[in-house]
Amino acid sequence: MKPSGKRSRLHPLLLATALLAGPAAAFNLDSDTPIKVAANSARLDDSAGTAVYTGDVELTQGETRLEADRVVLYRNDQGVSRIEAAGSPAHYRQPGQEAEGMTDARALNITWSGDESLVIFEREAVIEQGGNIFRGDIIHYDTVRRVVTAEGGASPEGGSGRVEMVIQPRNSAQSSDGKGSDGSSESQ
C-alpha cells in the first residue's frame, strides 16, 4: 500500500488484527473488572472529575496494562471516560485474543477516549503484535468502526518520518482458523 503524502489510511481488518485486538481496545468500561492505579503520588479533584497520577504510574484492568510517567483520568457520570498518559515512552500492553499475540505499544503520549471510542498514540509511536510492527508519528484507532489512520512526521533520530509497517508472511503466521497475519481469509 502506497501512502499519499504524510497521511495514510490503512485497511481496518489488517490493522485491527495486527494492532489492537478486541472491540473495546484498551480499557473496558462495561467490564466488572476494576481499573487499578498505582503511582508515587496522586491528586484527586472531585469537582473537576479528574485524578492526576505521577511517578512510575501503572494502570491495570485484568491483563491490560498501561505504564507511564504521568496519567490523568477523567470521569463522567458513567465512570472513567478518558485516560491521558505521558512517558518516555508510555507503554501499553494488552493480551491478544485466541491466536493473536500480545499487543505491545509505546508512544510519548497515549490517549484513550471512551466517549469517542478512540485510542491515539502520539510521537514516536510503535505498535507490535505477533511479529507485525507499525510505526508512525500519530496513530488513531477508532475502536467502533475499526479504522486506523496514521501520520508520519519529522524524525529527530534520522528515520524516514514516514509511516512504516512490517507484516509477517501469511504462511508463517497462519492460524488454525485459516486466517493469515493480516486477518484476511483469502486463499493463498
Tab-separated table of C-alpha atoms in Angstrom:
chain	number	residue	atom	x	y	z
A	1	MET	CA	0.000	0.000	0.000
A	2	LYS	CA	1.487	3.293	-1.032
A	3	PRO	CA	0.797	6.257	1.270
A	4	SER	CA	-0.305	9.532	-0.253
A	5	GLY	CA	1.535	12.407	1.376
A	6	LYS	CA	2.149	12.107	5.090
A	7	ARG	CA	-1.287	10.696	5.950
A	8	SER	CA	-2.184	7.082	5.244
A	9	ARG	CA	-5.451	5.262	5.859
A	10	LEU	CA	-4.933	1.541	6.105
A	11	HIS	CA	-7.197	-1.478	5.709
A	12	PRO	CA	-9.120	-1.810	9.007
A	13	LEU	CA	-9.154	-5.628	9.140
A	14	LEU	CA	-5.402	-5.723	8.708
A	15	LEU	CA	-4.682	-3.298	11.498
A	16	ALA	CA	-7.478	-4.295	13.829
A	17	THR	CA	-5.941	-7.757	13.863
A	18	ALA	CA	-2.320	-6.702	13.690
A	19	LEU	CA	-2.515	-3.913	16.240
A	20	LEU	CA	-5.336	-3.591	18.725
A	21	ALA	CA	-7.291	-6.743	19.410
A	22	GLY	CA	-10.900	-6.715	20.506
A	23	PRO	CA	-13.775	-4.306	20.060
A	24	ALA	CA	-13.065	-2.287	23.206
A	25	ALA	CA	-9.319	-1.969	22.572
A	26	ALA	CA	-7.801	-0.668	25.758
A	27	PHE	CA	-9.803	-0.298	28.919
A	28	ASN	CA	-13.340	-1.706	29.007
A	29	LEU	CA	-15.859	0.427	30.897
A	30	ASP	CA	-18.531	-2.262	30.600
A	31	SER	CA	-16.375	-4.790	32.429
A	32	ASP	CA	-16.908	-5.795	36.056
A	33	THR	CA	-13.108	-5.828	36.393
A	34	PRO	CA	-11.903	-2.653	38.145
A	35	ILE	CA	-9.184	-0.381	36.784
A	36	LYS	CA	-6.381	-0.339	39.368
A	37	VAL	CA	-3.860	2.502	39.644
A	38	ALA	CA	-0.510	2.618	41.441
A	39	ALA	CA	1.778	5.676	41.412
A	40	ASN	CA	4.259	7.625	43.515
A	41	SER	CA	1.746	10.453	44.013
A	42	ALA	CA	-1.861	11.305	43.229
A	43	ARG	CA	-4.083	14.380	43.167
A	44	LEU	CA	-7.840	13.804	43.033
A	45	ASP	CA	-10.208	16.663	42.217
A	46	ASP	CA	-13.836	15.542	42.610
A	47	SER	CA	-15.293	18.867	41.457
A	48	ALA	CA	-13.354	18.698	38.171
A	49	GLY	CA	-13.752	14.920	37.824
A	50	THR	CA	-10.023	14.354	37.417
A	51	ALA	CA	-7.323	12.275	39.011
A	52	VAL	CA	-3.657	13.018	38.226
A	53	TYR	CA	-1.091	10.320	38.977
A	54	THR	CA	2.656	10.896	38.688
A	55	GLY	CA	5.809	8.844	39.092
A	56	ASP	CA	6.021	5.251	37.814
A	57	VAL	CA	2.281	5.089	37.154
A	58	GLU	CA	0.770	1.661	36.489
A	59	LEU	CA	-2.852	1.231	35.353
A	60	THR	CA	-4.206	-2.299	35.075
A	61	GLN	CA	-7.541	-3.845	34.236
A	62	GLY	CA	-7.269	-7.605	34.160
A	63	GLU	CA	-4.250	-8.274	31.943
A	64	THR	CA	-4.405	-4.900	30.147
A	65	ARG	CA	-1.607	-2.664	31.434
A	66	LEU	CA	-0.513	0.960	30.925
A	67	GLU	CA	2.752	2.312	32.352
A	68	ALA	CA	3.688	5.990	32.180
A	69	ASP	CA	5.382	8.852	33.996
A	70	ARG	CA	2.084	10.754	34.308
A	71	VAL	CA	-1.543	9.697	33.855
A	72	VAL	CA	-4.697	11.818	34.025
A	73	LEU	CA	-8.065	10.076	34.437
A	74	TYR	CA	-11.245	11.971	33.563
A	75	ARG	CA	-14.583	10.840	34.980
A	76	ASN	CA	-18.158	11.494	33.938
A	77	ASP	CA	-21.458	10.096	35.304
A	78	GLN	CA	-20.695	6.653	33.836
A	79	GLY	CA	-17.156	6.428	35.322
A	80	VAL	CA	-13.778	6.838	33.644
A	81	SER	CA	-14.301	8.466	30.242
A	82	ARG	CA	-10.765	9.412	29.179
A	83	ILE	CA	-7.202	8.414	30.031
A	84	GLU	CA	-4.205	10.533	29.032
A	85	ALA	CA	-0.749	9.054	29.573
A	86	ALA	CA	2.680	10.590	29.001
A	87	GLY	CA	6.062	8.969	29.351
A	88	SER	CA	9.433	8.489	27.821
A	89	PRO	CA	7.762	6.483	26.391
A	90	ALA	CA	4.387	5.486	27.852
A	91	HIS	CA	3.893	1.750	27.400
A	92	TYR	CA	0.624	-0.108	26.750
A	93	ARG	CA	0.184	-3.899	26.738
A	94	GLN	CA	-2.964	-5.907	26.030
A	95	PRO	CA	-3.277	-9.686	25.674
A	96	GLY	CA	-4.313	-10.939	22.260
A	97	GLN	CA	-7.451	-12.921	21.607
A	98	GLU	CA	-7.276	-16.558	20.508
A	99	ALA	CA	-4.237	-16.982	18.207
A	100	GLU	CA	-3.184	-13.312	18.299
A	101	GLY	CA	-0.064	-12.321	20.181
A	102	MET	CA	0.258	-9.726	22.922
A	103	THR	CA	-0.231	-6.146	21.709
A	104	ASP	CA	2.758	-4.089	22.840
A	105	ALA	CA	2.543	-0.355	22.095
A	106	ARG	CA	4.591	2.656	23.114
A	107	ALA	CA	4.488	6.368	22.403
A	108	LEU	CA	5.367	9.560	24.212
A	109	ASN	CA	1.618	10.262	24.596
A	110	ILE	CA	-1.232	7.738	24.655
A	111	THR	CA	-4.844	8.921	24.918
A	112	TRP	CA	-7.863	6.674	25.275
A	113	SER	CA	-11.317	8.216	24.943
A	114	GLY	CA	-14.301	6.036	25.820
A	115	ASP	CA	-16.736	8.754	24.734
A	116	GLU	CA	-15.167	8.989	21.260
A	117	SER	CA	-14.222	5.281	21.003
A	118	LEU	CA	-10.722	6.372	20.061
A	119	VAL	CA	-7.167	5.429	21.034
A	120	ILE	CA	-4.415	7.850	19.960
A	121	PHE	CA	-0.688	7.109	20.051
A	122	GLU	CA	1.353	10.285	19.515
A	123	ARG	CA	5.026	10.993	18.964
A	124	GLU	CA	7.385	8.109	18.281
A	125	ALA	CA	4.506	5.614	18.230
A	126	VAL	CA	5.331	1.920	17.754
A	127	ILE	CA	2.789	-0.901	17.950
A	128	GLU	CA	3.826	-4.558	17.774
A	129	GLN	CA	1.811	-7.772	17.713
A	130	GLY	CA	2.822	-11.250	16.613
A	131	GLY	CA	5.894	-10.010	14.757
A	132	ASN	CA	3.925	-7.295	12.929
A	133	ILE	CA	5.266	-3.787	13.572
A	134	PHE	CA	3.645	-0.430	12.864
A	135	ARG	CA	5.394	2.948	13.322
A	136	GLY	CA	4.172	6.482	12.855
A	137	ASP	CA	4.243	9.867	14.494
A	138	ILE	CA	0.493	9.745	15.201
A	139	ILE	CA	-1.720	6.654	15.084
A	140	HIS	CA	-5.513	6.988	15.592
A	141	TYR	CA	-7.624	3.877	16.145
A	142	ASP	CA	-11.423	4.133	16.022
A	143	THR	CA	-12.453	1.157	18.167
A	144	VAL	CA	-16.053	1.039	16.876
A	145	ARG	CA	-15.511	1.409	13.133
A	146	ARG	CA	-12.155	-0.452	13.443
A	147	VAL	CA	-10.370	2.144	11.320
A	148	VAL	CA	-6.734	3.083	11.778
A	149	THR	CA	-5.337	6.339	10.456
A	150	ALA	CA	-1.647	7.123	10.703
A	151	GLU	CA	0.612	10.068	10.002
A	152	GLY	CA	4.355	10.271	9.605
A	153	GLY	CA	6.364	13.166	10.933
A	154	ALA	CA	9.814	14.647	11.159
A	155	SER	CA	12.104	12.145	12.840
A	156	PRO	CA	14.833	13.611	15.044
A	157	GLU	CA	16.551	10.198	15.180
A	158	GLY	CA	17.236	10.325	11.444
A	159	GLY	CA	14.392	7.981	10.438
A	160	SER	CA	12.317	8.474	7.307
A	161	GLY	CA	9.500	10.385	9.025
A	162	ARG	CA	7.027	8.204	7.160
A	163	VAL	CA	4.514	5.631	8.344
A	164	GLU	CA	6.260	2.250	8.378
A	165	MET	CA	4.825	-1.245	8.704
A	166	VAL	CA	6.246	-4.766	8.786
A	167	ILE	CA	3.709	-7.513	8.088
A	168	GLN	CA	4.776	-11.112	8.604
A	169	PRO	CA	4.107	-13.523	5.722
A	170	ARG	CA	0.797	-15.358	5.907
A	171	ASN	CA	2.349	-18.806	5.893
A	172	SER	CA	4.483	-18.045	8.983
A	173	ALA	CA	1.545	-16.598	10.934
A	174	GLN	CA	-1.224	-18.865	9.619
A	175	SER	CA	-3.648	-19.600	12.436
A	176	SER	CA	-5.781	-22.693	12.966
A	177	ASP	CA	-8.888	-20.871	11.698
A	178	GLY	CA	-7.299	-20.300	8.287
A	179	LYS	CA	-6.723	-16.589	8.711
A	180	GLY	CA	-3.391	-15.041	7.867
A	181	SER	CA	-1.426	-12.478	9.859
A	182	ASP	CA	-3.389	-9.671	8.225
A	183	GLY	CA	-6.731	-11.075	9.405
A	184	SER	CA	-7.885	-11.931	5.905
A	185	SER	CA	-9.281	-15.308	4.946
A	186	GLU	CA	-8.431	-15.238	1.246
A	187	SER	CA	-6.838	-18.335	-0.228
A	188	GLN	CA	-3.114	-18.306	-0.796
